[in-house]
Amino acid sequence: MVKTKIMAWAMLCATCSITAQTPVYLDDSKPLEERVQDALSRMTTAEKIAIIHAQSKFSSPGVQRLGIPGLWCTDGPHGIRPDVLWDEWDQAGATNDSCVAFPALTCLAATWNPDMAQLYGKSIGEEARYRNKNVLLGPGVNIYRTPLNGRNFEYMGEDPYLTSVMVVPYVRGVQDNGVAACVKHYALNNQEVDRDHVNVLVDDRTLHEIYLPGFKAAVTEGGTWSIMPGYNKYAGDHACENSVLLLDILKGDWAFDGVAISDWGAVHNTEKVASNGLDMEFGSWTNGLNWGASNAYDDYYLAKPYEKLIAEGKLPMKDLNDKAERVLRLIMRTEMNRNRPYGSLNSDEHYAAARRIGGEGIVLLKNDNKLLPVASDVKKILVVGENAIKMMTVGGGSSSLKVQRETLPLDGLRAKGAEKNVEVVYERGYVGDVTGEYNGVTTGQNLKDDRSAEQLLSDAVKAAADADMVIFIGGLNKSDHQDAEGSDRTDFALPYNQNKVIEALVEANPNTAVVALTGNAYAMPWLDKVPAVVQGWYVGSEAGNAIADVIFGDVNPSGKLPMTFAKKLTDYAAHAKGDSLMYPGVNGDVQYKEGLDVGYRYTDKLRKGNVNFAFGHGLSYTTFRLGEPVASGKEFDGQGALSVTIPVTNTGDRTGAEVVQAYVRDLKSSVYRPIKELKAFRKISIEPGKTKDVTLDFDKRAFAFYNPETKLWTVEPGKFEILIGTSSDNITAKIPVTVKNEITWEDSE
């Protein structure tokens, strides 16, 4: 039995009338809940109040009298944020708080590989643990409703099933290190415009089917120890003060036993926040970012004002006890967990993980004439574009990082080119944002270029004519109104006149590939003219190496889009009608009138060529053929699962990975059902000429919808189809299934 020794324990006991023995809450051999209750029973009201709100920008106090440590949070979800001063957002000036930047979560989702999510969670969790951070503020699982959302790059795409599958291993990987994942932003945080106060109006069915599944999976399957309600309102109440979200659903239906931690500055009312389910408050009595009183922590809504209302008998003690109990449980799962590993920082293994995840998430969108990978007869490549030389790990908001190193795309391509005797030269082509600073972290880059736009373009075009091929590396750049917290994009087009540059380059050299580094979809007016397009995302510390691996063919691309790349903004349901109430909102309200028709659920039913690249699309340097699927049966009675086996053949000349995707369609329903919904997928690597079987399972959840009248998940009897393919618009086989009887269950199941 392991017991913790506390210095001068007898002296402490003499002053606080506690028996001179090791308390149960410090005895690791005792059950967790027994330890939590033991600690709670020893605490005063003031001590309970103290542990449910911050004591600094990123920490909360423990109970010094009882030897209970506090908690330290850190921003994620792509790396461990550098330390700031105790009560300021300015940098602390530490020299040991650099990190590895992992690919943005859009890139992780594009791997369509839960093993990559587990590797990601494990690796970032090790970095958090080494830095002695107890709560990692991530991952983000908000749904991609509009491509204008500035924070989409932090999330996992437009589909609730894909998000649900990918978030679970991430959470488990983080928490295996004794670090809590804090899944955010719960819920409906789908835009940055007026994010502090926008009131989301959405029907119950859409809420449960589209916007909650990722959070539910993180809680019920991933076992997340914390969750972060966001800034926005739902049905009139802020998320941090919303009894439906926090009490009815999170702690009721889902039986969440962790801590609901406010976003910074997201609390507004003591009575509401005390009664409606939030457990810890950070960054309030301020806007969470740049105003507030110094060291105002005792004035937080869950601090002295709460204690006063309890003392006056206006608020019950039971709610405070519940909050304190949950915080104690979190402390014991993390800081007081004697068996947690030590973690590691900036290790070779973490850089290798970042490179592997990045390479597997990069998506080959188009590859006419097999322009990629770089052919053996190519001896000179011209790289054009600011994003080839601009650090992307700094900026974008709270996920901005201070990295130990970042390999730029140009440097990665040059290093790989040198290995293969290929000369790689560079021209800027355009100037976008030459700044490189966030919250006191600077890139140290001097990106100033005094050439006019005309001269920049002329120089690039001239060099293009002299190269064997051109690689344009552009996109967005995590600046305000591009991919950044706090502001949405104002345009679906690429900024800085990049379209003009791309068209001029391909006219000068038809062998031009476009590599876009973005967290969002964008317009491609040049698509018909450009033979190869690569979606590169924000890949983090190993960006240059991961991109070069794919461009030169050392890694065979296998990424698939986690969101639809439509042709224009109005091809997305939220923007189709040009209705301001649907986006960005009117008088503080935004209404999700499109309901379930998010992403491919909307675009795939239009059938009018309104999509450049569909959800789930992604090419390879080899080719695959999906054979005839075989189902375990033609009827489903709700018991167990129906399985479908699909033979997959690599018909090309190199090893590659394909993602077999399965969508379900209800052929006749009493309620509206989307044209298809992703319900299963599997990624599989196959050698040339080989065939492997992929088996996918479908339980009752694959056929269900949420009935807001009965508050039950419901499967109606009747005919369904399971659609097998490699993207939402490339269905190669249909399997008829008959559901024999009605099946219903509560959300708590």
XYZ file of C-alpha atoms in Angstrom:
749
model
C 0.000 0.000 0.000
C 1.438 3.334 -1.055
C 0.953 6.162 1.417
C 2.077 9.722 0.948
C 4.182 11.259 3.700
C 3.342 14.834 4.572
C 5.910 16.872 6.415
C 4.879 18.037 9.861
C 1.567 16.197 9.620
C 1.241 16.002 13.398
C 1.620 19.770 13.679
C -1.071 20.303 11.078
C -3.393 17.960 12.906
C -2.859 19.803 16.171
C -4.146 23.012 14.594
C -7.057 21.575 12.623
C -8.291 18.792 14.932
C -7.682 15.992 12.429
C -6.600 12.582 13.654
C -2.846 12.105 13.209
C -2.940 9.537 10.453
C -2.662 9.512 6.698
C -6.074 10.708 5.402
C -8.045 8.339 3.222
C -7.906 10.768 0.287
C -4.114 10.387 0.176
C -4.189 6.593 0.341
C -3.804 5.366 -3.223
C -5.100 1.924 -2.309
C -8.534 3.316 -1.476
C -11.245 3.661 -4.139
C -11.328 7.051 -5.826
C -14.836 7.932 -4.662
C -13.998 7.093 -1.051
C -10.983 9.369 -1.253
C -13.022 12.192 -2.777
C -15.660 12.013 -0.045
C -13.021 11.871 2.670
C -11.392 15.059 1.390
C -14.726 16.799 0.894
C -15.775 16.035 4.476
C -12.722 17.850 5.839
C -13.191 21.069 3.845
C -14.729 24.334 4.984
C -17.173 26.282 2.857
C -14.475 28.828 2.060
C -12.139 26.075 0.885
C -14.824 24.601 -1.334
C -15.423 28.008 -2.863
C -11.703 28.526 -3.403
C -11.139 25.393 -5.487
C -13.937 26.117 -7.976
C -12.452 29.270 -9.467
C -9.112 30.481 -10.746
C -6.274 31.941 -8.704
C -4.280 33.022 -11.782
C -4.718 33.146 -15.547
C -4.357 29.367 -15.861
C -4.384 27.852 -12.362
C -6.772 27.176 -9.519
C -5.814 26.683 -5.860
C -5.971 23.469 -3.934
C -6.439 23.236 -0.193
C -3.090 23.989 1.383
C -4.313 23.119 4.885
C -5.126 19.579 3.746
C -2.183 19.096 1.417
C -4.416 19.089 -1.678
C -2.657 20.651 -4.686
C -4.236 22.960 -7.238
C -4.697 22.528 -10.972
C -2.824 24.001 -13.921
C -4.527 24.305 -17.290
C -2.889 24.816 -20.651
C -4.263 25.712 -24.032
C -4.239 23.150 -26.804
C -5.384 21.400 -28.796
C -2.368 21.302 -31.156
C 0.447 21.833 -28.668
C 1.231 23.069 -25.167
C 0.906 26.843 -24.927
C 3.862 28.806 -23.516
C 3.626 30.045 -19.949
C 2.269 33.512 -19.215
C 2.642 35.672 -16.139
C 0.561 34.920 -13.068
C -2.025 37.635 -13.666
C -1.143 38.864 -17.148
C -1.360 37.522 -20.682
C 2.231 38.594 -21.302
C 4.852 35.902 -21.666
C 6.460 34.652 -18.474
C 9.837 34.727 -20.194
C 10.532 31.051 -19.620
C 13.161 29.331 -21.735
C 11.892 25.793 -21.211
C 8.297 26.138 -22.466
C 8.758 25.475 -26.165
C 6.868 22.541 -27.609
C 6.205 20.367 -30.631
C 3.311 21.712 -32.703
C 1.137 18.864 -33.921
C -1.046 19.206 -37.020
C -4.280 21.141 -36.627
C -7.290 18.969 -35.853
C -8.669 19.352 -39.372
C -5.565 17.491 -40.518
C -6.018 14.836 -37.839
C -9.632 14.324 -38.909
C -8.469 14.054 -42.524
C -6.443 10.952 -41.632
C -9.740 9.100 -41.030
C -7.629 6.918 -38.779
C -8.427 6.462 -35.061
C -4.906 5.098 -34.547
C -3.558 8.518 -35.521
C -5.924 10.151 -33.022
C -4.603 7.876 -30.284
C -0.997 8.647 -31.242
C -1.842 12.349 -31.271
C -3.477 12.245 -27.829
C -0.676 10.180 -26.335
C 2.021 12.492 -27.720
C 0.446 15.810 -26.762
C -0.514 14.346 -23.397
C 3.122 13.458 -22.756
C 4.138 17.035 -23.510
C 1.466 18.396 -21.148
C 2.486 15.978 -18.408
C 6.179 16.873 -18.702
C 5.250 20.541 -18.332
C 3.159 19.526 -15.285
C -0.105 20.716 -16.778
C -3.149 18.935 -15.395
C -5.828 19.981 -17.890
C -5.303 20.225 -21.644
C -7.887 22.595 -23.124
C -8.790 20.442 -26.096
C -9.696 18.745 -28.343
C -12.333 20.784 -30.164
C -15.290 18.963 -31.716
C -17.627 21.705 -32.906
C -19.237 20.955 -36.248
C -18.192 22.681 -39.473
C -21.429 24.492 -40.298
C -19.962 27.332 -42.365
C -16.553 27.646 -44.060
C -16.361 31.204 -42.733
C -15.905 30.106 -39.118
C -12.458 31.336 -38.147
C -11.949 28.512 -35.700
C -12.809 25.571 -37.940
C -9.139 24.602 -38.162
C -9.286 23.616 -34.473
C -12.174 21.213 -35.048
C -12.755 17.896 -36.834
C -15.000 18.677 -39.760
C -18.664 18.582 -40.688
C -19.748 15.063 -39.794
C -20.806 14.037 -36.275
C -19.927 10.372 -36.771
C -16.385 11.035 -38.023
C -15.855 13.500 -35.176
C -17.174 10.995 -32.632
C -14.873 8.221 -33.806
C -11.792 10.450 -33.855
C -12.281 12.221 -30.525
C -12.430 9.107 -28.353
C -8.851 7.830 -28.852
C -7.511 11.396 -28.622
C -9.121 11.785 -25.183
C -7.929 8.386 -23.999
C -4.407 9.030 -25.246
C -4.180 12.312 -23.349
C -5.618 10.899 -20.134
C -3.336 7.873 -20.136
C -0.728 10.425 -19.047
C -2.713 11.555 -16.007
C -3.685 14.736 -17.848
C -7.345 15.631 -18.296
C -8.670 16.335 -21.765
C -11.099 19.271 -21.752
C -13.363 18.814 -24.770
C -14.599 22.099 -26.210
C -16.608 24.195 -26.915
C -19.819 22.695 -25.560
C -21.985 23.330 -27.568
C -22.965 25.054 -30.844
C -19.837 27.233 -31.026
C -19.944 27.382 -34.822
C -18.953 30.976 -35.512
C -16.690 33.654 -34.068
C -18.873 36.632 -35.037
C -20.459 37.910 -31.808
C -19.261 34.723 -30.159
C -19.615 36.142 -26.621
C -23.356 36.631 -26.895
C -24.785 35.060 -30.046
C -27.915 33.065 -29.225
C -28.241 29.843 -31.220
C -31.756 28.723 -32.097
C -31.773 25.103 -33.228
C -34.366 22.360 -33.062
C -33.857 19.472 -30.641
C -33.441 16.845 -33.317
C -30.664 18.744 -35.084
C -28.989 19.446 -31.748
C -28.874 15.762 -30.848
C -28.066 14.353 -34.293
C -25.529 16.903 -35.550
C -24.053 19.083 -32.815
C -23.903 16.847 -29.716
C -22.592 13.416 -30.850
C -18.894 14.380 -30.688
C -19.291 15.616 -27.120
C -21.355 12.612 -26.141
C -18.740 10.192 -27.495
C -16.005 12.044 -25.624
C -17.979 11.638 -22.394
C -19.579 8.197 -22.680
C -16.874 6.417 -24.671
C -13.743 8.487 -24.145
C -14.428 9.108 -20.458
C -13.211 12.689 -20.633
C -12.467 14.176 -17.221
C -13.454 17.727 -18.173
C -15.455 19.664 -20.714
C -15.564 23.364 -21.616
C -18.854 25.178 -22.206
C -18.293 27.993 -24.671
C -19.139 31.671 -24.967
C -22.311 31.468 -27.017
C -25.887 31.116 -25.868
C -28.258 28.269 -26.604
C -31.996 28.938 -26.391
C -31.435 32.182 -24.509
C -28.905 31.102 -21.870
C -25.127 31.218 -22.082
C -23.561 27.781 -22.418
C -21.837 28.111 -19.026
C -25.189 28.854 -17.380
C -27.379 26.536 -19.425
C -29.260 23.941 -17.407
C -30.379 21.994 -20.479
C -26.839 21.507 -21.764
C -25.105 21.023 -18.415
C -27.658 19.402 -16.113
C -30.219 17.671 -18.306
C -27.911 16.359 -21.022
C -24.297 16.346 -19.807
C -24.729 15.338 -16.174
C -28.145 13.746 -16.570
C -28.415 11.733 -19.770
C -24.675 11.184 -20.178
C -23.832 10.729 -16.471
C -20.717 12.911 -16.780
C -18.675 12.691 -13.569
C -16.010 15.215 -14.559
C -15.663 18.979 -14.334
C -17.386 21.553 -16.530
C -14.792 24.332 -16.864
C -15.826 27.706 -18.216
C -14.178 29.262 -21.205
C -12.191 32.293 -20.114
C -14.619 35.107 -19.354
C -17.716 33.121 -20.331
C -19.640 33.477 -17.039
C -22.098 36.324 -16.473
C -24.389 35.587 -13.520
C -23.733 34.059 -10.101
C -27.197 32.628 -9.461
C -27.385 30.956 -12.870
C -23.875 29.580 -12.934
C -24.167 28.304 -9.375
C -27.409 26.448 -10.047
C -27.146 25.289 -13.657
C -24.192 22.942 -13.692
C -20.877 24.758 -14.233
C -18.156 23.534 -11.857
C -15.128 25.806 -12.351
C -14.790 29.407 -13.482
C -11.780 30.849 -15.284
C -11.224 34.352 -16.589
C -14.464 36.065 -15.626
C -15.027 39.548 -14.203
C -13.228 40.301 -17.440
C -13.805 39.481 -21.084
C -11.237 36.724 -20.748
C -8.757 38.425 -23.028
C -7.735 42.015 -22.466
C -9.672 43.820 -19.737
C -10.476 43.346 -16.087
C -9.132 44.233 -12.677
C -5.793 42.921 -11.454
C -5.984 39.821 -9.259
C -9.771 39.950 -9.302
C -10.211 36.245 -8.655
C -12.131 36.651 -5.392
C -14.663 38.737 -7.309
C -15.432 35.960 -9.806
C -19.036 34.847 -10.010
C -18.164 31.522 -8.332
C -16.051 33.212 -5.659
C -17.070 35.668 -2.899
C -20.436 36.507 -4.504
C -21.327 32.812 -4.454
C -20.106 32.319 -0.891
C -22.189 35.303 0.234
C -25.381 33.901 -1.295
C -24.767 30.553 0.380
C -24.164 32.217 3.749
C -27.434 34.126 3.331
C -29.280 30.891 2.602
C -30.208 32.017 -0.895
C -28.368 29.173 -2.634
C -28.111 25.555 -1.431
C -24.914 23.935 -0.171
C -25.605 20.762 -2.160
C -24.666 22.435 -5.460
C -21.387 23.712 -4.020
C -20.620 20.259 -2.646
C -21.228 18.746 -6.058
C -18.862 21.222 -7.716
C -16.149 20.746 -5.093
C -16.543 16.964 -5.277
C -16.010 17.021 -9.021
C -12.951 19.263 -8.742
C -11.474 16.991 -6.063
C -12.055 14.002 -8.337
C -10.217 15.819 -11.145
C -7.297 16.678 -8.851
C -7.005 13.071 -7.734
C -7.162 11.810 -11.293
C -4.353 14.157 -12.319
C -2.032 15.958 -9.895
C -2.571 13.478 -7.046
C -2.291 10.434 -9.291
C 0.919 8.827 -8.050
C 1.010 6.316 -10.884
C 0.967 8.714 -13.825
C 3.972 8.604 -16.159
C 6.490 11.426 -16.265
C 5.873 12.483 -19.868
C 8.389 13.893 -22.319
C 8.917 17.119 -24.233
C 10.222 17.829 -27.737
C 11.255 14.210 -28.155
C 12.237 12.579 -31.427
C 9.159 10.408 -31.042
C 6.880 13.450 -30.899
C 8.382 15.008 -34.009
C 8.010 11.652 -35.750
C 4.367 11.478 -34.644
C 3.672 14.987 -35.925
C 5.262 14.145 -39.270
C 3.390 10.863 -39.575
C 0.011 12.373 -38.704
C 0.640 15.267 -41.080
C 1.637 13.001 -43.947
C -1.413 10.818 -43.427
C -3.789 13.784 -43.200
C -2.625 15.683 -46.277
C -5.217 15.227 -49.028
C -4.437 14.816 -52.724
C -7.478 16.488 -54.253
C -6.557 16.340 -57.940
C -3.714 14.761 -59.895
C -4.264 14.915 -63.642
C -1.540 13.410 -65.825
C 0.090 12.057 -62.665
C 1.917 15.326 -62.112
C 2.588 14.158 -58.569
C 4.702 12.681 -57.130
C 7.625 14.560 -58.646
C 8.741 12.591 -61.696
C 12.286 11.280 -62.048
C 12.975 13.558 -65.034
C 12.191 16.729 -63.074
C 15.437 18.525 -62.313
C 14.244 22.006 -61.361
C 11.206 22.991 -59.293
C 10.006 26.522 -58.717
C 8.211 27.076 -55.436
C 5.967 30.157 -55.295
C 3.913 31.561 -52.453
C 4.211 33.239 -49.086
C 3.023 30.206 -47.170
C 6.132 28.357 -48.295
C 8.227 30.589 -46.054
C 5.812 31.777 -43.337
C 5.721 30.155 -39.900
C 2.197 28.985 -39.156
C 2.575 27.854 -35.543
C 2.297 31.446 -34.284
C -1.123 33.064 -34.615
C -4.719 31.980 -34.886
C -5.659 32.726 -31.294
C -5.326 30.642 -28.150
C -3.922 27.655 -30.056
C -0.867 29.750 -31.010
C 2.371 28.124 -29.861
C 6.021 28.728 -29.126
C 7.745 25.869 -30.891
C 11.205 24.477 -30.465
C 11.460 24.330 -34.234
C 9.289 24.514 -37.334
C 10.356 23.158 -40.695
C 8.976 25.446 -43.386
C 7.563 24.000 -46.621
C 10.337 25.524 -48.737
C 13.017 24.113 -46.454
C 11.412 20.682 -46.465
C 11.155 20.660 -50.254
C 14.738 21.834 -50.644
C 16.049 19.175 -48.284
C 14.091 16.452 -50.051
C 15.104 17.833 -53.435
C 18.761 17.689 -52.458
C 18.353 14.006 -51.626
C 16.950 13.374 -55.096
C 19.218 15.745 -57.095
C 16.410 18.202 -57.773
C 17.085 21.938 -57.653
C 14.390 23.861 -55.755
C 14.228 27.630 -56.315
C 11.825 30.172 -54.869
C 9.823 33.252 -55.808
C 7.427 35.070 -53.488
C 4.625 35.704 -56.010
C 2.572 37.821 -53.608
C 2.826 39.477 -50.196
C 0.130 38.739 -47.661
C 0.621 39.188 -43.918
C 4.244 39.867 -43.002
C 3.558 39.967 -39.256
C 4.314 37.052 -37.003
C 3.336 37.639 -33.374
C 0.743 36.467 -30.891
C 0.600 37.164 -27.182
C 4.282 38.072 -27.002
C 5.568 35.128 -29.045
C 7.221 36.250 -32.263
C 8.391 34.206 -35.206
C 11.530 36.290 -35.652
C 10.936 36.253 -39.383
C 11.439 39.281 -41.602
C 8.961 38.739 -44.428
C 9.062 42.276 -45.745
C 9.306 42.553 -49.544
C 9.396 45.970 -51.208
C 8.584 44.749 -54.707
C 5.267 45.838 -56.156
C 2.530 43.273 -56.726
C 3.169 43.536 -60.451
C 6.887 42.918 -60.036
C 6.365 39.988 -57.697
C 4.042 38.346 -60.221
C 6.321 39.124 -63.167
C 9.339 37.615 -61.424
C 7.388 34.478 -60.520
C 6.023 33.998 -64.031
C 9.462 34.440 -65.554
C 10.929 31.832 -63.208
C 8.019 29.468 -63.878
C 8.816 29.347 -67.579
C 12.348 28.234 -66.709
C 11.350 25.370 -64.371
C 10.332 21.784 -65.040
C 7.388 22.191 -62.675
C 5.895 24.772 -60.332
C 4.563 24.238 -56.802
C 2.431 27.105 -55.541
C 2.112 27.089 -51.734
C -0.539 29.518 -50.555
C -3.903 29.482 -48.819
C -4.851 31.235 -45.592
C -2.507 32.077 -42.745
C -4.165 32.221 -39.288
C -4.406 36.002 -39.413
C -7.547 37.853 -38.360
C -10.488 37.158 -40.675
C -8.777 34.098 -42.143
C -8.283 31.120 -39.827
C -8.244 32.702 -36.396
C -10.044 32.788 -33.085
C -12.139 35.880 -32.513
C -13.029 36.649 -36.126
C -14.653 34.859 -39.036
C -13.565 35.030 -42.644
C -15.242 37.746 -44.677
C -14.776 36.048 -48.047
C -14.811 32.498 -49.422
C -12.002 33.385 -51.834
C -8.282 33.069 -51.193
C -6.833 36.411 -50.054
C -3.995 38.551 -51.432
C -4.977 38.068 -55.069
C -3.670 34.507 -55.057
C -6.110 33.415 -57.764
C -4.443 35.780 -60.229
C -1.015 34.450 -59.302
C -2.097 30.823 -59.744
C -3.641 31.447 -63.157
C -0.557 33.303 -64.374
C 1.728 30.511 -63.183
C -0.212 27.707 -64.853
C -0.314 29.696 -68.081
C 3.465 30.058 -67.944
C 3.994 26.423 -66.936
C 1.185 23.847 -67.308
C 3.000 21.563 -64.839
C 1.775 23.538 -61.846
C 0.578 22.067 -58.559
C -1.291 24.074 -55.923
C -0.680 23.252 -52.263
C -3.120 25.093 -49.997
C -2.411 25.497 -46.294
C -5.786 26.263 -44.710
C -8.204 25.033 -42.090
C -11.188 25.827 -44.288
C -12.570 25.257 -47.765
C -12.128 28.036 -50.324
C -13.138 28.972 -53.868
C -11.060 27.525 -56.720
C -11.853 29.470 -59.916
C -8.634 28.101 -61.463
C -9.408 24.437 -60.751
C -10.017 23.368 -64.358
C -6.648 24.773 -65.407
C -4.453 23.367 -62.626
C -3.550 19.681 -62.995
C -2.735 18.949 -59.339
C -4.152 20.262 -56.066
C -3.070 19.278 -52.555
C -4.856 20.246 -49.348
C -2.045 20.705 -46.869
C -3.829 22.090 -43.752
C -1.700 23.541 -40.915
C 0.744 20.747 -40.262
C 2.734 22.136 -37.328
C 6.412 21.675 -36.512
C 6.986 19.105 -39.234
C 5.005 20.922 -41.940
C 7.836 21.171 -44.454
C 8.911 17.574 -44.058
C 5.385 16.147 -44.173
C 4.536 18.140 -47.298
C 7.809 17.167 -48.994
C 7.197 13.495 -48.136
C 3.927 13.626 -50.067
C 5.090 15.817 -52.961
C 8.086 13.601 -53.693
C 6.194 10.360 -53.087
C 8.006 9.041 -50.026
C 4.565 9.041 -48.441
C 1.639 7.911 -50.526
C -1.217 10.336 -49.719
C -4.215 8.770 -48.021
C -6.034 11.704 -46.452
C -9.731 12.259 -47.047
C -11.629 15.521 -46.692
C -13.511 15.873 -43.378
C -15.633 18.620 -44.912
C -17.184 19.480 -48.271
C -15.259 21.761 -50.616
C -18.114 23.492 -52.418
C -17.677 25.775 -55.412
C -19.103 28.890 -53.809
C -20.296 30.060 -50.441
C -23.978 29.816 -51.332
C -23.528 26.092 -51.976
C -23.465 25.617 -48.190
C -26.899 25.359 -46.614
C -26.242 28.042 -44.010
C -25.568 30.544 -46.804
C -27.824 29.229 -49.587
C -30.628 31.701 -49.050
C -28.520 34.695 -48.117
C -30.547 34.887 -44.921
C -28.726 36.949 -42.286
C -30.705 35.233 -39.551
C -28.993 31.967 -40.547
C -25.572 33.660 -40.545
C -24.181 35.693 -38.882
C -27.425 36.426 -37.016
C -29.830 39.287 -36.444
C -30.192 41.165 -33.161
C -28.092 38.574 -31.386
C -29.963 35.505 -32.656
C -28.689 33.010 -35.225
C -31.168 30.402 -36.420
C -30.100 27.035 -37.826
C -32.956 26.842 -40.299
C -31.104 24.266 -42.418
C -31.587 21.744 -39.642
C -29.902 18.445 -40.464
C -28.699 19.635 -43.873
C -25.114 20.368 -42.881
C -22.261 19.722 -45.320
C -22.735 16.768 -47.651
C -26.210 16.158 -46.247
C -27.154 19.285 -48.198
C -24.766 19.359 -51.157
C -25.137 15.693 -52.126
C -28.890 16.005 -52.618
C -28.629 18.964 -54.998
C -26.931 17.017 -57.812
C -25.994 20.099 -59.789
C -22.200 20.130 -59.834
C -22.001 22.522 -56.935
C -19.053 20.794 -55.273
C -15.390 20.902 -56.219
C -14.494 18.041 -53.885
C -16.944 16.029 -51.827
C -16.792 15.036 -48.205
C -14.560 11.983 -47.877
C -12.731 12.656 -51.160
C -9.022 12.005 -51.445
C -6.762 10.457 -54.079
C -3.683 8.248 -53.888
C -0.619 7.572 -56.013
C -2.016 4.089 -56.494
C -5.531 2.940 -57.393
C -8.080 0.785 -55.606
C -11.097 -1.264 -56.537
C -13.896 -2.084 -54.133
C -15.376 -5.489 -54.791
C -18.901 -6.745 -54.233
C -19.874 -6.359 -50.563
C -21.359 -9.266 -48.649
C -23.745 -8.622 -45.763
C -24.256 -10.957 -42.819
C -27.986 -10.696 -43.454
C -30.709 -8.754 -45.219
C -32.785 -8.099 -42.111
C -31.999 -6.330 -38.860
C -33.965 -6.817 -35.645
C -32.060 -4.411 -33.437
C -30.059 -7.070 -31.643
C -26.284 -7.046 -32.000
C -24.963 -5.744 -35.283
C -25.271 -6.385 -38.977
C -21.872 -6.700 -40.645
C -20.783 -5.990 -44.219
C -17.526 -7.272 -45.700
C -15.962 -5.501 -48.682
C -12.951 -6.844 -50.600
C -10.527 -4.019 -51.463
C -7.856 -4.489 -54.136
C -4.811 -2.308 -54.745
C -4.798 -2.189 -58.543
C -1.786 0.127 -58.779
C 1.958 -0.230 -58.478
C 2.707 0.987 -54.956
C 1.520 0.355 -51.428
C -1.230 2.702 -50.342
C -4.153 3.135 -47.985
C -7.811 3.485 -48.847
C -10.729 4.518 -46.637
C -13.838 2.429 -47.149
C -16.840 4.550 -46.206
C -20.371 3.388 -45.482
C -23.416 5.648 -45.491
C -26.977 4.739 -44.499
C -30.136 5.894 -46.262
C -33.682 5.473 -44.996
C -35.805 4.837 -48.093
C -39.115 5.720 -46.483
C -39.535 7.505 -43.196
C -42.246 9.294 -41.260
C -39.793 12.162 -40.672
C -37.265 13.929 -42.846
C -34.016 11.984 -43.192
C -30.867 13.214 -44.945
C -30.046 11.665 -48.295
C -27.233 9.722 -46.639
C -25.328 9.691 -43.353
C -21.869 8.341 -42.599
C -22.192 5.426 -40.184
C -19.000 3.376 -40.577
C -15.536 3.603 -42.118
C -12.173 1.919 -42.001
C -8.756 2.804 -43.341
C -6.660 -0.055 -44.656
C -3.159 -0.269 -46.152
C -2.706 -2.675 -49.061
C 0.320 -3.725 -51.088
C 0.233 -3.618 -54.917
C -1.852 -6.368 -56.447
C -3.130 -7.548 -53.080
C -6.706 -7.772 -51.828
C -7.849 -7.356 -48.245
C -11.284 -7.633 -46.716
C -12.775 -4.765 -44.746
C -15.609 -5.582 -42.366
C -17.891 -2.833 -41.104
C -20.494 -3.254 -38.369
C -23.867 -1.519 -38.074
C -25.833 -1.565 -34.846
C -29.159 0.102 -34.107
C -27.551 3.545 -33.933
C -26.712 3.389 -37.628
C -30.410 3.463 -38.559
C -31.765 5.803 -35.904
C -33.041 9.351 -35.651
C -33.774 11.397 -32.541
C -37.460 11.908 -31.830
C -37.875 15.238 -30.016
C -41.481 14.440 -29.092
C -40.679 11.259 -27.187
C -37.055 12.194 -26.450
C -36.104 8.739 -27.673
C -33.716 7.522 -30.330
C -35.910 5.695 -32.819
C -35.486 3.191 -35.624
C -38.581 2.755 -37.711
C -39.309 -0.563 -39.411
C -38.875 -0.484 -43.148
C -36.347 -0.503 -45.942
C -32.871 1.022 -45.728
C -29.775 1.031 -47.910
C -26.161 0.775 -46.853
C -24.100 2.710 -49.403
C -20.470 1.649 -49.812
C -17.898 3.918 -51.421
C -14.764 6.013 -51.079
C -16.419 9.433 -50.666
C -19.914 10.764 -50.195
C -20.295 11.209 -53.966
C -18.499 8.030 -55.056
C -20.793 5.181 -54.074
C -19.832 1.865 -55.651
C -22.384 -0.496 -54.098
C -25.780 -0.472 -52.383
C -26.925 -3.087 -49.898
C -30.649 -3.338 -49.104
C -31.533 -3.888 -45.448
C -34.945 -4.379 -43.909
C -35.509 -3.368 -40.301
C -38.146 -5.714 -38.918
C -39.471 -3.831 -35.920
C -39.453 -0.447 -34.231
C -36.542 0.108 -31.846
C -36.351 2.902 -29.288
C -34.006 3.852 -26.452
C -33.195 6.790 -24.246
C -30.245 9.094 -24.804
C -28.751 7.798 -21.566
C -28.186 4.357 -23.117
